[in-house]
Structures are given as structure tokens and as C-alpha cells.
mmCIF file of C-alpha atoms and ligand atoms in Angstrom:
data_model
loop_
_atom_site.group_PDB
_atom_site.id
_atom_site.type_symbol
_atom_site.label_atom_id
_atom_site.label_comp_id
_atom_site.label_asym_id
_atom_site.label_seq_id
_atom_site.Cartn_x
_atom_site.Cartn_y
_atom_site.Cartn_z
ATOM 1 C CA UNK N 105 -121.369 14.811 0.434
ATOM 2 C CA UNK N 106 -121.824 16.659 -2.853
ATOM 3 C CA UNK N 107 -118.226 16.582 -3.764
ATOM 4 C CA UNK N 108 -118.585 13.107 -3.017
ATOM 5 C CA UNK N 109 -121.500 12.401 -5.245
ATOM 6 C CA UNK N 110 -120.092 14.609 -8.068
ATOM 7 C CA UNK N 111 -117.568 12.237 -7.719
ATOM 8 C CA UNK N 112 -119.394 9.050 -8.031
ATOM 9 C CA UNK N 113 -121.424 10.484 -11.287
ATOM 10 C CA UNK N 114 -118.182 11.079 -12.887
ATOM 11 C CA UNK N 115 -116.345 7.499 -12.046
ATOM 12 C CA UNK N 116 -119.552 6.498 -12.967
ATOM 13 C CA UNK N 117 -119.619 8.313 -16.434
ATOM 14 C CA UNK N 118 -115.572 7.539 -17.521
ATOM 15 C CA UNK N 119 -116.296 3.621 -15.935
ATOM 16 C CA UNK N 120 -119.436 3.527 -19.058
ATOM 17 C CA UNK N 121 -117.603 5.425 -21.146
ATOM 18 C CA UNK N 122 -114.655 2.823 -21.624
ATOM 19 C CA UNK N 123 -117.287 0.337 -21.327
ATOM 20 C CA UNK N 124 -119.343 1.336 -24.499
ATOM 21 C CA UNK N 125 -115.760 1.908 -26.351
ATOM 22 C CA UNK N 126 -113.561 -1.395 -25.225
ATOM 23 C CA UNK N 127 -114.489 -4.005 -22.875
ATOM 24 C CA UNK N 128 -116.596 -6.383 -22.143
ATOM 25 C CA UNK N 129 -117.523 -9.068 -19.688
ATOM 26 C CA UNK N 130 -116.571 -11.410 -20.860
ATOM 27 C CA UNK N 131 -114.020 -12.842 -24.839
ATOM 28 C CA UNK N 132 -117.212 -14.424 -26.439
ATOM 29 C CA UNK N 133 -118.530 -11.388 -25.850
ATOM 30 C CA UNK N 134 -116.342 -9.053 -27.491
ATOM 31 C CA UNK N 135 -116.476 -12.330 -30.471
ATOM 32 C CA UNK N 136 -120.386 -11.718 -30.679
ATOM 33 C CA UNK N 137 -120.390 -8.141 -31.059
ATOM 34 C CA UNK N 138 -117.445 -7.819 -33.588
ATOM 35 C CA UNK N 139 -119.603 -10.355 -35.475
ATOM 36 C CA UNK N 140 -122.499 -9.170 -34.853
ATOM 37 C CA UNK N 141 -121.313 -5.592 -35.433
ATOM 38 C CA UNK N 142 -119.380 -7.093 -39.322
ATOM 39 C CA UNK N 143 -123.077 -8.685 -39.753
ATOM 40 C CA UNK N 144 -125.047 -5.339 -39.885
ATOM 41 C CA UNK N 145 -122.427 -4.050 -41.934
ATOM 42 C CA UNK N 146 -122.335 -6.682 -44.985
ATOM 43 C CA UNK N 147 -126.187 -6.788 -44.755
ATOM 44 C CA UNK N 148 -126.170 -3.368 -45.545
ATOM 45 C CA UNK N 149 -123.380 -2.977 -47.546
ATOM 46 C CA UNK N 150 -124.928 -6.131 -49.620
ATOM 47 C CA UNK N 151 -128.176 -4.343 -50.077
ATOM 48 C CA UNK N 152 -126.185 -1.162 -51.905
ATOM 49 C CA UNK N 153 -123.572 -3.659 -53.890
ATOM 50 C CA UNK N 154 -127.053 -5.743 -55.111
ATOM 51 C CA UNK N 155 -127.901 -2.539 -56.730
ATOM 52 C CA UNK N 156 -124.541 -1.908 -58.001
ATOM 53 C CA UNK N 157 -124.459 -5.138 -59.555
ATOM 54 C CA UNK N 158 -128.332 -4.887 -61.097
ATOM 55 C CA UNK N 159 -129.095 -7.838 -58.757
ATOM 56 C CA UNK N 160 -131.799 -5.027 -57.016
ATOM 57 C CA UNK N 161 -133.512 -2.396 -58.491
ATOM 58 C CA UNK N 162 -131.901 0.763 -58.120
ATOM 59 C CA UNK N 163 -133.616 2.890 -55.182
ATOM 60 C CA UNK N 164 -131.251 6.008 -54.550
ATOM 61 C CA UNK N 165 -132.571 6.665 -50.667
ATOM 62 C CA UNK N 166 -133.087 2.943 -49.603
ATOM 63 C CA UNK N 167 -128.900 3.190 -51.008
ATOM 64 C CA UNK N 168 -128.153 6.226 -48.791
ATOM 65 C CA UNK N 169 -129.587 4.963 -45.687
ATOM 66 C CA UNK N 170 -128.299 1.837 -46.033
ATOM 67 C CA UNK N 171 -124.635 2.642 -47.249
ATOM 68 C CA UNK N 172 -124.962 5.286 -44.039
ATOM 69 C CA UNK N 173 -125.529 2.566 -41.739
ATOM 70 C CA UNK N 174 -122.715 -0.095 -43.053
ATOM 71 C CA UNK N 175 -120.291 3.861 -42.746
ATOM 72 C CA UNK N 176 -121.149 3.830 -39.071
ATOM 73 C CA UNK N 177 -121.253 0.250 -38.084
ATOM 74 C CA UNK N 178 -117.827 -0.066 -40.115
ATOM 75 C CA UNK N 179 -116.426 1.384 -36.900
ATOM 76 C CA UNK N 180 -117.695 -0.889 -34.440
ATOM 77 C CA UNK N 181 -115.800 -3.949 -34.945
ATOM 78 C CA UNK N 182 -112.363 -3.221 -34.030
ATOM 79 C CA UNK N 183 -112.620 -2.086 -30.176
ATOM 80 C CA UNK N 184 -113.706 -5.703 -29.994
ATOM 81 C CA UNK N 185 -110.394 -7.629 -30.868
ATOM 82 C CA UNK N 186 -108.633 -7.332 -27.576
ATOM 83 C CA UNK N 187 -106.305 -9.496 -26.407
ATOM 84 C CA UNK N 188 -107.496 -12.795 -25.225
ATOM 85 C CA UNK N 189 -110.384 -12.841 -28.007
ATOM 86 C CA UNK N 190 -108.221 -15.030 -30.842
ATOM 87 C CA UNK N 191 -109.954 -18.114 -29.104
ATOM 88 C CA UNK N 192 -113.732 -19.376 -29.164
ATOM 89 C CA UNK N 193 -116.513 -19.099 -32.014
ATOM 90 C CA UNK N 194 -114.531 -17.426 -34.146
ATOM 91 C CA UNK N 195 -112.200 -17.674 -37.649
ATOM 92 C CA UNK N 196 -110.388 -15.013 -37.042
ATOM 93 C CA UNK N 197 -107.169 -15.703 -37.245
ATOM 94 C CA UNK N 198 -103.804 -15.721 -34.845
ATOM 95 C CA UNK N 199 -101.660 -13.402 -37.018
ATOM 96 C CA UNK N 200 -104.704 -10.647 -36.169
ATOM 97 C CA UNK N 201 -102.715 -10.102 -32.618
ATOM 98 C CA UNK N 202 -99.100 -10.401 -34.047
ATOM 99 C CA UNK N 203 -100.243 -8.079 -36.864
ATOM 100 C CA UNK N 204 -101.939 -5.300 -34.972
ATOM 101 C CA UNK N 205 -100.622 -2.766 -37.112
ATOM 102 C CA UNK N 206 -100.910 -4.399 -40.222
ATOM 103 C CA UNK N 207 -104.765 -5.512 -39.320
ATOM 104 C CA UNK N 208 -105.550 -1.847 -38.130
ATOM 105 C CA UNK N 209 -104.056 -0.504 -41.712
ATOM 106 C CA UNK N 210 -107.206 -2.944 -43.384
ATOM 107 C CA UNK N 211 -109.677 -2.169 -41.060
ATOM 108 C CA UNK N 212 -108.596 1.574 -41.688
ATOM 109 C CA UNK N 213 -108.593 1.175 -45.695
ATOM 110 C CA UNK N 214 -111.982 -0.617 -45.270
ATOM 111 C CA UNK N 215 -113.731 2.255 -43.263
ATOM 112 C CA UNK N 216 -112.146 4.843 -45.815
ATOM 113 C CA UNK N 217 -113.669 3.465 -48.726
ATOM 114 C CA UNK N 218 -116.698 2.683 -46.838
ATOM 115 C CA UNK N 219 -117.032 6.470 -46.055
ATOM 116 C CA UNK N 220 -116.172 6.730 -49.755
ATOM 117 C CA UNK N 221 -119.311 4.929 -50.516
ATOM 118 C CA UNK N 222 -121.559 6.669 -48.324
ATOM 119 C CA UNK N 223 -120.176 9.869 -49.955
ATOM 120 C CA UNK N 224 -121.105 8.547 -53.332
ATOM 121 C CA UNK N 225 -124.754 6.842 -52.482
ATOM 122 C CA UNK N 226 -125.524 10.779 -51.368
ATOM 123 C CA UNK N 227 -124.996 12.078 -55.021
ATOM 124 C CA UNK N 228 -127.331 9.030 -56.522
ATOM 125 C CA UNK N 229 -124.969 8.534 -59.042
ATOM 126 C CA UNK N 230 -124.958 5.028 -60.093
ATOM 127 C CA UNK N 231 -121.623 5.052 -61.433
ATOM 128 C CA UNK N 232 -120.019 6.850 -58.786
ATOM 129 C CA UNK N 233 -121.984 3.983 -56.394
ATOM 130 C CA UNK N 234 -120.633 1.086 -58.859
ATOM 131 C CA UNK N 235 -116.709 2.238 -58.046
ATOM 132 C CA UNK N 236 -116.931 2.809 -54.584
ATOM 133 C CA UNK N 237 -118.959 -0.774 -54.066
ATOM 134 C CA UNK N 238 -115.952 -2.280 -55.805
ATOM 135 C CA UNK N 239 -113.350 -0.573 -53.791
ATOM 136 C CA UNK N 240 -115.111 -1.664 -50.670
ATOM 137 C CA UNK N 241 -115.811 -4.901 -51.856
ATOM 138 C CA UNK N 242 -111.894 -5.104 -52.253
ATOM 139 C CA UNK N 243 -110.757 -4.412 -48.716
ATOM 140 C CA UNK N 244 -113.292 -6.540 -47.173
ATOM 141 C CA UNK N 245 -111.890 -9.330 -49.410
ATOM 142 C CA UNK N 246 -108.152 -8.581 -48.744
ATOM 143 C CA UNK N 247 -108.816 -8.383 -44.972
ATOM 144 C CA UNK N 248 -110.541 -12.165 -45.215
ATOM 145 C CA UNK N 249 -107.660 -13.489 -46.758
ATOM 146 C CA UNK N 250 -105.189 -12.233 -44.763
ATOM 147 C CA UNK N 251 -107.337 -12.870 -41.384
ATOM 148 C CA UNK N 252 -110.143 -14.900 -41.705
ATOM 149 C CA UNK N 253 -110.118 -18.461 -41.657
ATOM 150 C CA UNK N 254 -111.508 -20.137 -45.109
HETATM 151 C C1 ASC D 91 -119.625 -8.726 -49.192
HETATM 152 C C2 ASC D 91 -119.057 -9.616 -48.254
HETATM 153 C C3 ASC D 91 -117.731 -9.618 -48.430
HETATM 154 C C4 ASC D 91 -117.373 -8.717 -49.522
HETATM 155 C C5 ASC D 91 -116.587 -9.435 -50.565
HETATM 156 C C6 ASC D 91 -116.295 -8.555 -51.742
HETATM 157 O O1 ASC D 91 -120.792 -8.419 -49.312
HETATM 158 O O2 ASC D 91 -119.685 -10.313 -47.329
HETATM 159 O O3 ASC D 91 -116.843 -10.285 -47.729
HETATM 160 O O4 ASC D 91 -118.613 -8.227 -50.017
HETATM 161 O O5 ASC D 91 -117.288 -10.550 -51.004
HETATM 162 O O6 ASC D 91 -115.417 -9.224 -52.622
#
């Protein structure tokens, strides 16, 4: 009976543990939460590039938190573009699933320079902030027009 048990709590454990990193119910699922997930991230990445640009006063720990957010949620995204989610409420486009390799190396590039940023809103330096907004800024962009419908 407790071998049994033991058992259950550990089907139990891997059965959420694939759960929380790839699948979901249902394809407009896995569409909401990449979006969702890419919508945290540009709202906080936005808040950090508005103060890069001079659009937003320049507040060095609102910057930090927020570029440490948009560094973890940066991750989130990809677990959710399985196969079967290129149709529904969504602009991604087809070439996504022919691409896989090519669309991981952008999502990659993206997080890298997104860790970058993080790295550089933790010294405060404006400057160092100003570069690293503009190199994430650029793989976001070059992902959307290789992917992204419109
Ligand atoms: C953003 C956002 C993007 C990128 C891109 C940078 O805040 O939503 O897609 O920055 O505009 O060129």
C-alpha cells in the first residue's frame, strides 16, 4: 500500500511536472499563454526601453525589477508552440513549425540579450541600459518579421 502510494505521488509529481513545462488542454490554450506570457514581457521590457529612450524618467530599481521580470518571462513562451498550435487567434506564422530550428535560434538570441539587459539594469548605468534595450529591441523585431504576421 505504501509502495503503492509512493507511487501515485510520484506519477503524480512527473504528470505536473510536464504539465507546468509543455502541454496543455487544449491549442488556444497553449496560443493564450504564449501571448499572454510575450504580453508581460513587452510590458515590462517597454517600461525599461521608455527610460532608455527619455520617454520615462529614469528610476534605476523600478528598471531592475522590471527588466528582471521581462528576463524570466522571456522563457515562457516557447514550451507553448507545439505542434497543432499554428491555427486559431494567432499571427504567428506557418514557417514557425517548418523552421523549428531557425525560430528556436531567435527565441534563443532574444532571451540572451534579454539576460543581457537584466545584467545591465543591475549596474544602473544608463548607457549600459541604452545598448542592451537596443539589442533586445532588435531580436524582438527580427523574430516579428520573420514569424509574425503584419
Ligand atoms: C517592443 C515591442 C517590440 C519591440 C520592437 C523593437 O517594445 O513590442 O516588438 O520592442 O518594437 O524594435
Amino acid at each position: 500500500m505504501k509502495t503503492l502510494i509512493s507511487f501515485a505521488m510520484a506519477a503524480t509529481t512527473l504528470a505536473f511536472a510536464s504539465t507546468a513545462s509543455a502541454q496543455f488542454a487544449k491549442p488556444e490554450d497553449a496560443i493564450k499563454y504564449r501571448k499572454n506570457a510575450l504580453f508581460v514581457m513587452q510590458q515590462n521590457f517597454g517600461r525599461v526601453a521608455a527610460m532608455a529612450s527619455g520617454k520615462a524618467p529614469f528610476d534605476a530599481k523600478v528598471a531592475a525589477e522590471s527588466a528582471a521580470v521581462a528576463d524570466y518571462v522571456a522563457k515562457l513562451p516557447w514550451a507553448a508552440f507545439g505542434e497543432g498550435t499554428d491555427k486559431g487567434d494567432t499571427r504567428a506564422k506557418p514557417e514557425i513549425w517548418k523552421e523549428a530550428a531557425k525560430f528556436k535560434e531567435h527565441s534563443d538570441k532574444m532571451q540572451a540579450e534579454m539576460s543581457k539587459l537584466a545584467a545591465a539594469t543591475k549596474t544602473g548605468n544608463l548607457d549600459s541600459i541604452k545598448a542592451a534595450v537596443n539589442a533586445t529591441g532588435g531580436t524582438c523585431k527580427a523574430c516579428h518579421d520573420a514569424y509574425r504576421k503584419d
